[in-house]
Coordinates of C-alpha atoms and ligand atoms in Angstrom, one line a residue:
X152 CA 6.5 -15.3 1.1
X153 CA 5.9 -17.3 4.2
X154 CA 4.9 -15.9 7.2
X155 CA 7.7 -16.1 9.5
X156 CA 9.7 -14.0 6.8
X157 CA 7.0 -11.5 6.1
X158 CA 6.8 -10.9 10.1
X159 CA 10.3 -10.7 11.1
X160 CA 10.6 -10.4 15.5
X161 CA 12.6 -7.5 15.6
X162 CA 15.0 -6.8 18.5
X163 CA 15.1 -2.8 20.3
X164 CA 18.2 -1.9 18.4
X165 CA 16.2 -3.1 15.1
X166 CA 13.4 -0.7 16.7
X167 CA 15.2 2.1 17.1
X168 CA 16.9 2.2 13.9
X169 CA 13.0 1.9 12.4
X170 CA 12.1 5.0 14.9
X171 CA 14.3 7.1 13.8
X172 CA 13.6 6.5 10.3
X173 CA 10.1 7.3 11.0
X174 CA 11.2 10.2 12.6
X175 CA 12.8 12.0 9.0
X176 CA 9.3 11.7 7.6
X177 CA 8.3 14.3 10.7
X178 CA 10.8 17.1 9.9
X179 CA 8.5 18.4 7.7
X180 CA 6.1 19.0 10.7
X181 CA 8.5 19.8 13.2
X182 CA 7.0 22.5 14.4
X183 CA 3.6 20.6 15.3
X184 CA 6.2 17.9 16.9
X185 CA 7.8 20.4 19.7
X186 CA 4.4 22.0 20.9
X187 CA 3.3 18.4 21.4
X188 CA 6.1 18.2 23.4
X189 CA 5.6 21.0 25.0
X190 CA 2.4 20.2 25.8
X191 CA 3.0 17.0 27.2
X192 CA 5.4 18.4 29.5
X193 CA 3.1 21.0 30.7
X194 CA 0.2 17.9 31.1
X195 CA 2.8 16.1 33.2
X196 CA 3.6 19.1 35.9
X197 CA 0.1 20.1 36.2
X198 CA -0.9 16.3 37.3
X199 CA -0.4 16.8 41.0
X200 CA -1.5 20.4 41.1
X201 CA -5.4 19.1 41.9
X202 CA -4.4 16.4 44.6
X203 CA -2.0 19.3 46.2
X204 CA -4.6 21.8 46.5
X205 CA -7.3 18.9 47.1
X206 CA -4.2 18.0 50.7
X207 CA -4.2 21.8 51.2
X208 CA -7.6 22.4 51.4
X209 CA -8.6 19.4 53.4
X210 CA -6.0 20.2 55.9
X211 CA -6.5 24.2 56.4
X212 CA -10.0 25.1 55.6
X213 CA -12.3 21.9 55.5
X214 CA -11.0 20.8 58.9
X215 CA -10.8 24.4 60.5
X216 CA -14.3 25.6 58.4
X217 CA -12.6 28.3 56.3
X218 CA -16.0 28.6 54.2
X219 CA -13.9 31.4 52.5
X220 CA -10.8 29.7 52.3
X221 CA -12.7 27.2 50.5
X222 CA -14.1 29.0 47.5
X223 CA -10.7 30.9 46.6
X224 CA -9.6 27.1 47.1
X225 CA -12.3 25.8 44.8
X226 CA -11.9 28.6 42.3
X227 CA -8.3 27.4 41.6
X228 CA -9.2 24.2 41.0
X229 CA -11.7 25.3 38.2
X230 CA -8.6 27.0 36.6
X231 CA -6.5 24.3 36.8
X232 CA -9.0 21.6 35.7
X233 CA -9.9 23.9 32.4
X234 CA -6.0 24.8 32.3
X235 CA -5.8 20.7 31.9
X236 CA -8.7 20.5 29.5
X237 CA -7.2 23.2 27.3
X238 CA -3.8 21.8 27.1
X239 CA -4.9 18.2 26.5
X240 CA -7.6 19.5 23.5
X241 CA -4.8 21.1 22.1
X242 CA -2.7 17.8 23.1
X243 CA -4.9 15.3 20.8
X244 CA -5.1 17.6 18.2
X245 CA -1.7 18.0 17.6
X246 CA -0.8 14.8 17.7
X247 CA -3.5 13.1 15.4
X248 CA -2.5 16.3 12.6
X249 CA 1.0 15.1 13.0
X250 CA 0.3 11.0 12.6
X251 CA -2.5 12.4 9.5
X252 CA 0.4 14.5 8.4
X253 CA 3.3 11.9 8.2
X254 CA 1.0 9.0 6.9
X255 CA 0.0 11.0 4.5
X256 CA 3.2 12.0 2.9
X257 CA 4.1 8.0 3.5
X258 CA 1.5 7.1 1.4
X259 CA 1.9 9.1 -1.4
X260 CA 5.9 7.8 -1.1
X261 CA 4.7 4.9 -0.6
X262 CA 2.1 4.7 -4.2
X263 CA 4.8 6.4 -6.1
X264 CA 7.2 4.1 -4.8
X265 CA 4.8 0.7 -5.9
X266 CA 4.0 2.7 -9.6
X267 CA 7.4 2.6 -10.3
X268 CA 7.8 -1.2 -9.9
X269 CA 9.1 -3.1 -12.7
X270 CA 6.0 -5.4 -13.6
X271 CA 7.9 -8.6 -12.6
X272 CA 7.7 -7.8 -9.0
X273 CA 3.7 -7.6 -9.5
X274 CA 4.0 -11.1 -10.9
X275 CA 4.9 -11.9 -7.5
X276 CA 3.2 -9.9 -4.6
X277 CA -0.4 -10.2 -4.6
X278 CA -2.0 -6.7 -5.1
X279 CA -4.1 -7.0 -1.8
X280 CA -0.8 -7.3 0.0
X281 CA 0.5 -3.9 -1.6
X282 CA -3.5 -2.2 -0.6
X283 CA -3.0 -3.2 3.0
X284 CA 0.4 -1.5 2.8
X285 CA -0.9 1.5 1.7
X286 CA -4.1 1.5 3.5
X287 CA -3.9 -0.5 7.0
X288 CA -0.4 -0.4 7.5
X289 CA 0.0 2.7 7.6
X290 CA -3.0 4.0 9.8
X291 CA -1.3 2.0 12.6
X292 CA 1.7 4.7 11.9
X293 CA -0.2 7.3 12.5
X294 CA -1.3 5.7 16.0
X295 CA 2.5 6.0 16.3
X296 CA 1.9 9.7 17.1
X297 CA -1.4 10.2 18.1
X298 CA -1.3 7.7 20.8
X299 CA 1.9 5.9 21.1
X300 CA 5.6 7.4 21.1
X301 CA 4.7 11.0 22.8
X302 CA 2.0 9.6 25.1
X303 CA 5.1 7.2 26.5
X304 CA 7.0 10.4 27.2
X305 CA 3.9 11.6 28.7
X306 CA 3.1 8.8 31.0
X307 CA 7.1 8.4 31.9
X308 CA 6.8 12.5 33.0
X309 CA 4.2 11.9 34.7
X310 CA 5.2 9.1 37.2
X311 CA 8.3 10.9 37.5
X312 CA 6.6 14.1 38.4
X313 CA 3.9 12.5 40.7
X314 CA 6.5 10.4 42.5
X315 CA 8.5 13.2 43.6
X316 CA 6.0 15.0 44.8
X317 CA 5.2 11.8 46.7
X318 CA 8.6 11.2 48.5
X319 CA 8.5 15.0 48.9
X320 CA 5.6 14.7 50.9
X321 CA 5.7 11.5 53.0
X322 CA 8.8 9.1 52.4
X323 CA 7.6 6.1 54.5
X324 CA 4.3 6.4 53.0
X325 CA 5.6 6.4 49.2
X326 CA 7.7 3.7 50.2
X327 CA 4.6 1.4 51.7
X328 CA 2.9 2.4 48.8
X329 CA 5.5 1.4 46.0
X330 CA 5.5 -2.1 47.5
X331 CA 3.2 -3.8 45.1
X332 CA 5.2 -1.8 41.9
X333 CA 7.5 -4.6 40.9
X334 CA 4.8 -6.8 40.3
X335 CA 3.4 -4.4 38.5
X336 CA 6.5 -3.8 36.0
X337 CA 6.7 -8.0 36.1
X338 CA 3.2 -8.3 35.0
X339 CA 3.6 -5.1 32.3
X340 CA 6.7 -6.6 31.1
X341 CA 4.9 -10.3 30.5
X342 CA 2.0 -8.8 28.6
X343 CA 3.9 -6.1 26.4
X344 CA 5.9 -9.7 25.0
X345 CA 3.2 -11.4 24.5
X346 CA 1.0 -8.9 22.6
X347 CA 3.5 -8.1 20.3
X348 CA 3.6 -11.9 18.4
X349 CA -0.3 -11.1 18.7
X350 CA -0.4 -7.8 16.7
X351 CA 1.8 -9.7 14.0
X352 CA -0.1 -12.0 13.7
X353 CA -3.4 -10.0 13.5
X354 CA -1.3 -7.7 10.8
X355 CA -0.5 -11.1 9.1
X356 CA -4.5 -12.7 9.0
X357 CA -5.5 -8.7 7.9
X358 CA -3.2 -8.8 5.3
X359 CA -4.6 -12.1 3.9
X360 CA -7.9 -11.4 4.2
X361 CA -7.4 -8.3 1.9
X362 CA -5.8 -10.6 -0.4
X363 CA -8.6 -13.1 -0.7
X364 CA -11.3 -10.4 -0.8
X365 CA -9.3 -8.3 -3.1
X366 CA -8.9 -11.2 -5.6
X367 CA -12.4 -12.3 -5.6
X368 CA -14.2 -9.1 -5.9
X369 CA -12.5 -8.3 -8.8
X370 CA -13.5 -12.2 -10.2
X371 CA -16.7 -12.3 -9.0
X372 CA -18.3 -13.0 -11.9
X373 CA -16.0 -16.4 -12.4
X374 CA -17.5 -17.6 -9.3
X375 CA -20.9 -17.0 -10.3
X376 CA -20.8 -18.2 -13.9
X377 CA -19.4 -21.5 -12.2
X378 CA -21.5 -21.3 -9.2
X379 CA -18.4 -21.3 -7.0
X380 CA -19.8 -19.5 -3.9
X381 CA -19.9 -21.9 -1.5
X382 CA -16.7 -23.1 -1.6
X383 CA -16.0 -19.7 -1.8
X384 CA -17.8 -19.1 1.0
X385 CA -16.3 -22.2 2.9
X386 CA -12.5 -21.0 2.3
X387 CA -13.1 -17.6 3.3
X388 CA -14.6 -18.3 6.4
X389 CA -11.3 -20.3 7.2
X390 CA -9.0 -16.7 6.6
X391 CA -11.8 -15.1 8.9
X392 CA -12.0 -18.0 11.2
X393 CA -7.8 -17.4 11.6
X394 CA -8.3 -13.5 11.5
X395 CA -10.3 -13.8 14.5
X396 CA -8.5 -16.0 16.7
X397 CA -5.7 -13.4 16.3
X398 CA -8.1 -11.1 17.6
X399 CA -9.6 -13.1 20.7
X400 CA -5.8 -13.9 21.3
X401 CA -4.2 -10.4 21.8
X402 CA -7.8 -9.4 23.5
X403 CA -7.5 -12.4 26.2
X404 CA -4.1 -11.2 27.1
X405 CA -6.2 -7.8 27.6
X406 CA -9.0 -9.3 29.2
X407 CA -5.9 -10.7 32.2
X408 CA -4.2 -8.3 32.3
X409 CA -6.3 -5.5 33.5
X410 CA -7.9 -7.5 36.8
X411 CA -4.3 -8.3 37.8
X412 CA -3.9 -4.9 37.5
X413 CA -7.0 -3.8 39.7
X414 CA -6.1 -6.4 41.9
X415 CA -2.1 -4.9 42.2
X416 CA -4.0 -1.5 42.7
X417 CA -6.0 -2.9 45.0
X418 CA -2.9 -4.2 47.3
X419 CA -1.7 -0.5 46.9
X420 CA -4.6 1.0 48.5
X421 CA -5.4 -1.1 51.2
X422 CA -1.9 -0.6 51.9
X423 CA -2.0 3.1 52.2
X424 CA -5.1 3.2 54.1
X425 CA -3.5 0.6 57.1
X426 CA 0.0 2.5 56.8
X427 CA -1.6 6.1 56.5
X428 CA -4.4 5.6 59.4
X429 CA -1.6 4.3 61.5
X430 CA 0.4 7.5 60.6
X431 CA -3.0 9.8 61.2
X432 CA -3.1 8.6 64.0
X433 CA 0.0 9.0 65.6
X434 CA -0.2 12.2 64.5
X435 CA 2.7 11.8 62.1
X436 CA 0.9 13.5 58.8
X437 CA -2.6 15.0 58.1
X438 CA -5.8 13.1 56.5
X439 CA -5.4 15.4 53.5
X440 CA -2.0 13.6 52.5
X441 CA -4.0 10.3 52.6
X442 CA -6.5 11.7 50.0
X443 CA -4.5 13.0 48.1
X444 CA -2.2 9.8 48.0
X445 CA -5.1 8.2 46.7
X446 CA -5.0 10.3 44.1
X447 CA -1.8 9.4 43.4
X448 CA -1.8 5.8 43.5
X449 CA -4.1 6.6 40.5
X450 CA -2.0 8.4 38.7
X451 CA 0.8 6.3 39.3
X452 CA -1.1 2.8 38.5
X453 CA -3.4 3.5 35.7
X454 CA -0.5 5.6 33.3
X455 CA 1.3 2.7 34.0
X456 CA -1.1 0.4 32.7
X457 CA -2.2 2.4 29.9
X458 CA 1.6 2.6 29.4
X459 CA 1.6 -1.3 28.2
X460 CA -1.4 -0.4 25.3
X461 CA 0.7 2.5 24.1
X462 CA 3.5 0.4 24.1
X463 CA 1.2 -2.0 22.0
X464 CA -0.3 0.7 19.9
X465 CA 4.1 1.7 19.4
X466 CA 4.6 -2.2 18.3
X467 CA 1.9 -1.9 15.9
X468 CA 3.1 1.2 14.4
X469 CA 6.4 -0.3 14.5
X470 CA 5.6 -3.9 12.5
X471 CA 3.0 -1.8 10.1
X472 CA 6.4 0.9 9.6
X473 CA 8.8 -2.6 9.2
X474 CA 5.8 -3.8 6.2
X475 CA 5.9 0.1 4.8
X476 CA 9.4 0.0 4.4
X477 CA 9.9 -2.8 3.5
X478 CA 7.6 -1.8 0.7
X479 CA 10.4 1.1 0.1
X480 CA 13.2 -0.4 0.3
X481 CA 12.2 -2.6 -2.5
X482 CA 14.5 -2.1 -5.6
X483 CA 12.9 -3.9 -8.5
X484 CA 12.9 -0.8 -11.1
X485 CA 13.8 -1.3 -14.7
X486 CA 17.5 0.0 -14.9
X487 CA 17.6 3.5 -16.2
X488 CA 21.1 4.4 -17.1
X489 CA 20.5 5.0 -20.3
X490 CA 21.2 8.7 -21.9
X491 CA 20.2 8.3 -25.4
X492 CA 17.4 10.7 -26.8
X493 CA 17.8 11.5 -30.6
X494 CA 15.5 13.9 -31.9
X495 CA 13.3 11.5 -33.3
X496 CA 13.5 8.1 -34.2
X497 CA 12.5 6.5 -37.2
X498 CA 11.5 3.1 -36.1
X499 CA 13.9 0.1 -37.7
X500 CA 14.1 -2.5 -35.0
X501 CA 16.1 -5.8 -34.7
X502 CA 16.1 -8.7 -32.4
X503 CA 20.0 -10.5 -31.8
X504 CA 20.2 -13.8 -30.4
X505 CA 18.1 -12.8 -28.0
X506 CA 16.8 -15.3 -24.7
X507 CA 14.6 -14.4 -22.1
X508 CA 13.6 -16.4 -19.5
X509 CA 10.5 -14.9 -16.4
X510 CA 12.1 -17.4 -14.1
X511 CA 15.9 -18.3 -14.2
X512 CA 16.4 -20.4 -16.9
X513 CA 13.3 -21.6 -18.2
X514 CA 14.0 -19.4 -21.4
X515 CA 10.0 -18.7 -23.0
X516 CA 12.4 -16.9 -25.7
X517 CA 15.6 -18.9 -27.5
X518 CA 17.8 -17.0 -29.5
X519 CA 15.2 -14.5 -31.6
X520 CA 16.6 -12.7 -34.7
X521 CA 14.6 -10.9 -37.1
X522 CA 14.9 -7.3 -38.5
X523 CA 11.6 -5.0 -39.2
X524 CA 11.9 -2.1 -41.4
X525 CA 11.2 1.5 -40.1
X526 CA 7.4 1.7 -41.4
X527 CA 7.0 -1.5 -41.6
X528 CA 4.6 -4.4 -40.0
X529 CA 5.4 -7.0 -38.4
X530 CA 2.8 -9.7 -37.7
X531 CA 3.5 -12.6 -34.9
X532 CA 1.8 -15.8 -35.8
X533 CA 2.0 -18.7 -33.5
X534 CA -0.3 -20.8 -30.7
X535 CA -0.8 -20.4 -27.3
X536 CA 1.7 -19.6 -25.0
X537 CA 4.2 -19.8 -27.9
X538 CA 6.1 -16.3 -26.7
X539 CA 4.3 -13.7 -28.7
X540 CA 3.1 -11.4 -25.4
X541 CA 6.5 -12.2 -24.2
X542 CA 8.7 -10.4 -27.8
X543 CA 6.5 -7.7 -27.5
X544 CA 6.9 -7.3 -23.8
X545 CA 10.5 -7.0 -23.5
X546 CA 10.6 -4.3 -26.7
X547 CA 9.3 -1.7 -23.9
X548 CA 11.8 -3.3 -21.5
X549 CA 8.5 -4.3 -19.0
X550 CA 11.1 -7.1 -18.7
X551 CA 14.6 -7.7 -19.4
X552 CA 16.1 -10.5 -21.9
X553 CA 18.7 -12.4 -20.1
X554 CA 21.1 -12.7 -23.8
X555 CA 22.0 -10.9 -26.6
X556 CA 20.2 -7.4 -27.7
X557 CA 17.0 -5.5 -29.1
X558 CA 18.0 -2.2 -31.5
X559 CA 16.0 0.4 -31.8
X560 CA 17.4 2.3 -35.3
X561 CA 20.8 0.2 -34.6
X562 CA 20.8 1.4 -31.4
X563 CA 20.3 -1.1 -27.8
X564 CA 17.5 -0.5 -26.1
X565 CA 19.4 -0.1 -22.8
X566 CA 20.9 3.2 -24.1
X567 CA 17.8 5.0 -24.5
X568 CA 16.6 6.4 -21.6
X569 CA 13.0 4.7 -20.5
X570 CA 10.8 7.6 -20.6
X571 CA 11.9 8.0 -23.7
X572 CA 11.9 4.6 -25.2
X573 CA 8.3 3.7 -24.1
X574 CA 6.9 7.3 -25.2
X575 CA 8.0 5.9 -28.5
X576 CA 6.2 2.8 -28.6
X577 CA 2.5 2.4 -28.0
X578 CA 1.4 -1.0 -26.8
X579 CA -2.5 -1.8 -27.1
X580 CA -2.2 -5.1 -24.9
X581 CA -4.7 -8.1 -25.5
X582 CA -7.1 -7.4 -22.6
X583 CA -8.1 -3.2 -22.4
X584 CA -7.9 -2.1 -18.8
X585 CA -10.6 1.5 -18.3
X586 CA -9.9 3.2 -15.4
X587 CA -13.0 4.3 -13.7
X588 CA -12.7 7.8 -14.9
X589 CA -14.3 9.6 -18.3
X590 CA -13.6 8.4 -21.6
X591 CA -11.3 11.6 -22.6
X592 CA -8.9 10.7 -19.3
X593 CA -8.9 7.1 -20.1
X594 CA -7.1 8.7 -23.4
X595 CA -5.2 10.9 -22.4
X596 CA -4.0 9.5 -19.3
X597 CA -3.7 12.9 -17.9
X598 CA -0.8 13.8 -20.2
X599 CA -0.8 17.4 -19.8
X600 CA 0.1 18.1 -23.8
X601 CA -2.8 15.4 -25.1
X602 CA -5.4 18.1 -26.2
X603 CA -9.6 17.3 -26.6
X604 CA -8.9 18.1 -30.4
X605 CA -6.3 15.4 -30.5
X606 CA -8.2 13.0 -29.1
X607 CA -11.4 13.4 -31.4
X608 CA -9.1 13.6 -33.9
X609 CA -7.4 10.1 -33.0
X610 CA -11.2 9.0 -32.3
X611 CA -12.3 9.9 -35.9
X612 CA -9.1 7.8 -37.8
X613 CA -9.7 5.2 -35.5
X614 CA -13.8 5.1 -36.3
X615 CA -14.5 5.2 -32.6
X616 CA -15.9 9.0 -32.5
X617 CA -19.2 7.8 -33.6
X618 CA -20.1 5.8 -30.7
X619 CA -18.3 8.1 -28.6
X620 CA -20.7 10.7 -29.2
X621 CA -23.6 8.9 -28.6
X622 CA -22.8 8.1 -25.2
X623 CA -25.0 10.0 -22.5
X624 CA -22.1 12.8 -22.0
X625 CA -19.8 12.2 -25.1
X626 CA -16.0 12.1 -24.1
X627 CA -16.9 13.1 -20.5
X628 CA -18.7 9.9 -20.3
X629 CA -17.8 8.1 -17.2
X630 CA -16.4 4.7 -17.3
X631 CA -17.6 2.2 -14.8
X632 CA -15.6 -0.1 -12.8
X633 CA -12.8 -1.1 -15.7
X634 CA -15.4 -0.3 -18.5
X635 CA -17.8 -2.8 -17.2
X636 CA -20.9 -0.5 -18.9
X637 CA -19.2 -0.4 -22.5
X638 CA -18.8 -3.5 -25.1
X639 CA -16.0 -5.3 -25.5
X640 CA -15.3 -3.8 -29.1
X641 CA -16.0 -0.1 -27.6
X642 CA -13.3 -0.5 -24.7
X643 CA -11.1 -2.3 -27.3
X644 CA -12.0 0.5 -30.2
X645 CA -11.2 3.2 -26.9
X646 CA -7.4 1.1 -26.1
X647 CA -6.7 1.9 -30.1
X648 CA -7.5 5.6 -30.0
X649 CA -5.4 5.8 -26.7
X650 CA -2.3 4.5 -28.5
X651 CA -3.0 6.2 -31.4
X652 CA -3.1 10.3 -29.6
X653 CA -0.3 9.5 -28.7
X654 CA 1.5 9.3 -32.4
X655 CA 4.2 6.8 -31.8
X656 CA 6.9 5.6 -33.7
X657 CA 6.0 2.0 -33.1
X658 CA 2.8 0.2 -32.4
X659 CA 3.3 -2.6 -30.5
X660 CA -0.6 -4.1 -30.9
X661 CA -1.7 -7.5 -29.0
X662 CA -4.7 -8.2 -31.0
X663 CA -7.3 -9.5 -28.9
X664 CA -9.0 -12.6 -30.0
X665 CA -12.5 -11.8 -28.5
X666 CA -15.0 -12.2 -31.5
X667 CA -17.0 -8.8 -31.7
X668 CA -20.1 -8.8 -34.1
X669 CA -19.5 -8.8 -37.9
X670 CA -20.2 -4.8 -38.6
X671 CA -17.8 -4.1 -35.3
X672 CA -15.4 -5.8 -36.7
X673 CA -15.0 -4.2 -39.8
X674 CA -15.0 -0.8 -37.9
X675 CA -11.7 -2.9 -36.3
X676 CA -10.3 -4.1 -39.0
X677 CA -10.0 -0.6 -40.3
X678 CA -9.2 1.1 -36.9
X679 CA -6.1 -1.2 -37.1
X680 CA -5.3 -0.3 -40.5
X681 CA -5.5 3.2 -39.4
X682 CA -3.0 2.6 -36.7
X683 CA -0.3 0.7 -38.5
X684 CA -0.3 3.5 -41.0
X685 CA 2.9 5.3 -41.5
X686 CA 4.9 3.4 -38.4
X687 CA 6.7 0.1 -37.5
X688 CA 3.9 -1.6 -36.3
X689 CA 4.3 -5.1 -34.5
X690 CA 1.3 -6.6 -34.3
X691 CA 0.3 -10.4 -32.7
X692 CA -1.9 -11.0 -35.4
X693 CA -5.3 -13.6 -35.0
X694 CA -7.1 -11.8 -37.9
X695 CA -6.1 -13.3 -41.6
X696 CA -6.6 -9.6 -42.6
X697 CA -4.2 -8.1 -40.5
X698 CA -2.0 -11.1 -41.5
X699 CA -1.9 -10.7 -45.3
X700 CA -1.5 -6.8 -45.3
X701 CA 1.9 -7.7 -43.1
X702 CA 5.2 -7.0 -44.8
X703 CA 6.8 -9.9 -42.7
X704 CA 5.3 -12.9 -40.9
X705 CA 7.6 -14.9 -38.1
X706 CA 5.9 -18.1 -36.6
X707 CA 6.6 -18.4 -33.1
X708 CA 6.6 -22.4 -32.3
X709 CA 7.9 -22.4 -28.4
X710 CA 10.0 -19.6 -27.8
X711 CA 11.4 -20.4 -31.0
X712 CA 11.1 -18.5 -35.1
X713 CA 10.0 -21.3 -37.5
X714 CA 9.2 -20.0 -39.9
X715 CA 9.5 -16.2 -41.9
X716 CA 8.3 -14.6 -44.7
X717 CA 5.5 -13.0 -46.3
X718 CA 2.0 -14.3 -46.1
X719 CA 2.4 -16.1 -49.9
X720 CA 5.7 -17.5 -49.5
X721 CA 5.1 -19.0 -45.7
X722 CA 2.1 -20.3 -47.7
X723 CA 4.0 -22.1 -50.0
X724 CA 6.2 -23.8 -47.6
X725 CA 3.7 -25.6 -47.0
X726 CA 5.1 -26.0 -43.5
X727 CA 3.7 -24.8 -40.2
X728 CA 1.9 -21.8 -40.9
X729 CA 0.1 -23.9 -43.6
X730 CA -1.2 -25.5 -41.0
X731 CA -2.0 -22.8 -38.7
X732 CA -3.9 -21.1 -41.8
X733 CA -5.8 -24.2 -42.4
X734 CA -6.9 -24.6 -38.6
X735 CA -7.7 -21.0 -38.3
X736 CA -8.9 -19.7 -41.0
X737 CA -10.1 -22.0 -43.9
X738 CA -11.9 -24.0 -41.1
X739 CA -13.7 -21.4 -40.4
X740 CA -14.8 -20.4 -44.0
X741 CA -13.0 -17.0 -44.0
Ligands
ATP141 N1 4.8 -12.8 -16.0 C1 4.8 -14.5 -16.7 N2 5.5 -15.2 -15.3 C2 6.6 -16.3 -16.0 N3 6.1 -17.0 -16.9 C3 5.0 -16.1 -17.8 C4 4.4 -15.1 -17.8 N4 3.8 -14.6 -18.6 C5 4.0 -15.6 -19.9 N5 4.4 -16.9 -18.9 C6 4.8 -17.5 -19.5 O1 5.6 -17.8 -20.4 C7 5.8 -18.2 -22.0 C8 4.8 -17.6 -23.2 O2 3.8 -16.6 -22.9 P1 3.3 -16.1 -23.5 O3 2.2 -14.7 -22.7 O4 4.5 -15.2 -24.3 O5 2.2 -16.6 -24.9 P2 1.5 -16.1 -26.4 O6 2.4 -16.3 -27.7 O7 1.3 -14.6 -26.1 O8 0.3 -16.9 -25.9 P3 -1.1 -15.9 -26.3 O9 -1.3 -16.3 -27.5 O10 -1.8 -17.5 -25.2 O11 -1.4 -14.9 -25.4 C9 4.1 -19.4 -21.5 O12 4.8 -20.3 -21.1 C10 3.8 -18.5 -20.2 O13 3.4 -19.7 -19.3
MG142 MG1 -0.1 -13.4 -25.6

């Protein structure tokens, strides 16, 4: 996906839509939201209290040396300060709670959504990008609440209240002090626009950084085996440099903006001192007013300066929200329109004129026709890239076929309820994936209907029980990162147990080609036999023993069925199968 597409510059109406959609996630936390708003209003109205008290104290007690009155005023000021502190404390607490609660819900929704997307989506979307979406993009959304939206409302309100008090106190002085205001607003606007694009760049590069890290740490062994550390480092440095530049650009705007604001504030102060002292001398206002106005100036200019910061936080949150929502709006699901759920399936499978392509029109499977009777074993053989894995991928509808039909018990697989279909077809993939969890959980995958006893029984049938019992905690042994602490053969046996414990009517097995020692090989051969018993099995076979036991063998070549029959029949044909057989098994001396 191009950069322009990934981070489109959004208009104001679009932002409003986004915000409204965001607020839908606030609904469950309405009460927190309402309390934050109440506190925001309270804080805004408390803001002018202190300057007003100072003004009053100066004019009525200090200049008149009234110590008793001064004492009362001090107590009042402390009370107001305490009140303000408490209000701010609860305000921060509530808005943070709100933000974190909203993104927790959003994160769950996002992960839930991602986990249901069809595999085709993941072929195109880097995992690192999805991780960025669910972690750092979401974090920026929390800031909308803790540092953005409610705070902006608060600042604007405070601005209005303070200006009201100022005009009420002395409208002429107020007008003089506000002369630099248009400058301030202009500077703020320019800055806000510049920051918007800078932040989009920052987020874009964070996403690239994550994608790169995720892939390269996962594939670290390749990098080290082939001694590519230096080259990879150079690439990583480039991405990092871009990431740094984007950050520096955004910080550069800040470093320009803050001094500009200081200068504008200084102008306002200068005007105040000049006009204010004149007015005092004329006896038009009291000195207390000028002191109070110094405090007011801080209270209106500082929020405006911070308003930009908060607008940026809001903007960043919006960019984050836009990205998260774009994931949530991805509707790449496997269509689940089928309702058919018979009490049982017998497991007969037919392919009728099946055509399939991963990308439009480049057919990987061409006009496949075959039938497997219930309980039979079908072996698929063929060169690499012939389409063997693709054939089994379409069977459980991990990918959708383009033309023709696949039938289970004479009924189109699309007519079955998807979960039902997948429950009855267990697939053992070519490369085993184990989660960082216990052996038992890796087998049951948290299916509550699978008991420990069922796991042990299945493991015994597959022949995995012995080695599992030899592990430190047996079935509770914690598998490390993708099974790196287990041997390839052991991981494979666990994946067999995972399939067998579900007792599926149909077993699909993509036999791994990895060679294991003779003892494990025998164990695996026996397990595969146990797996295929009493059920329909479709096996992508690399072992002669598996092929010979099959009722039917299909030879695939570039997506087409070239030969079909039993082992003996195919040998007698003296064609492709014979050649494959000679190459693969005879030369190996099997
Ligand atoms: N996710 C995918 N997206 C696009 N093309 C794919 C995808 N998976 C496989 N292909 C292509 O489909 C063709 C068939 O691949 P398939 O994985 O079915 O081969 P195979 O017979 O299982 O090979 P092997 O014995 O090496 O596992 C190949 O040309 C491959 O490039
Ligand atoms: Mg394959």
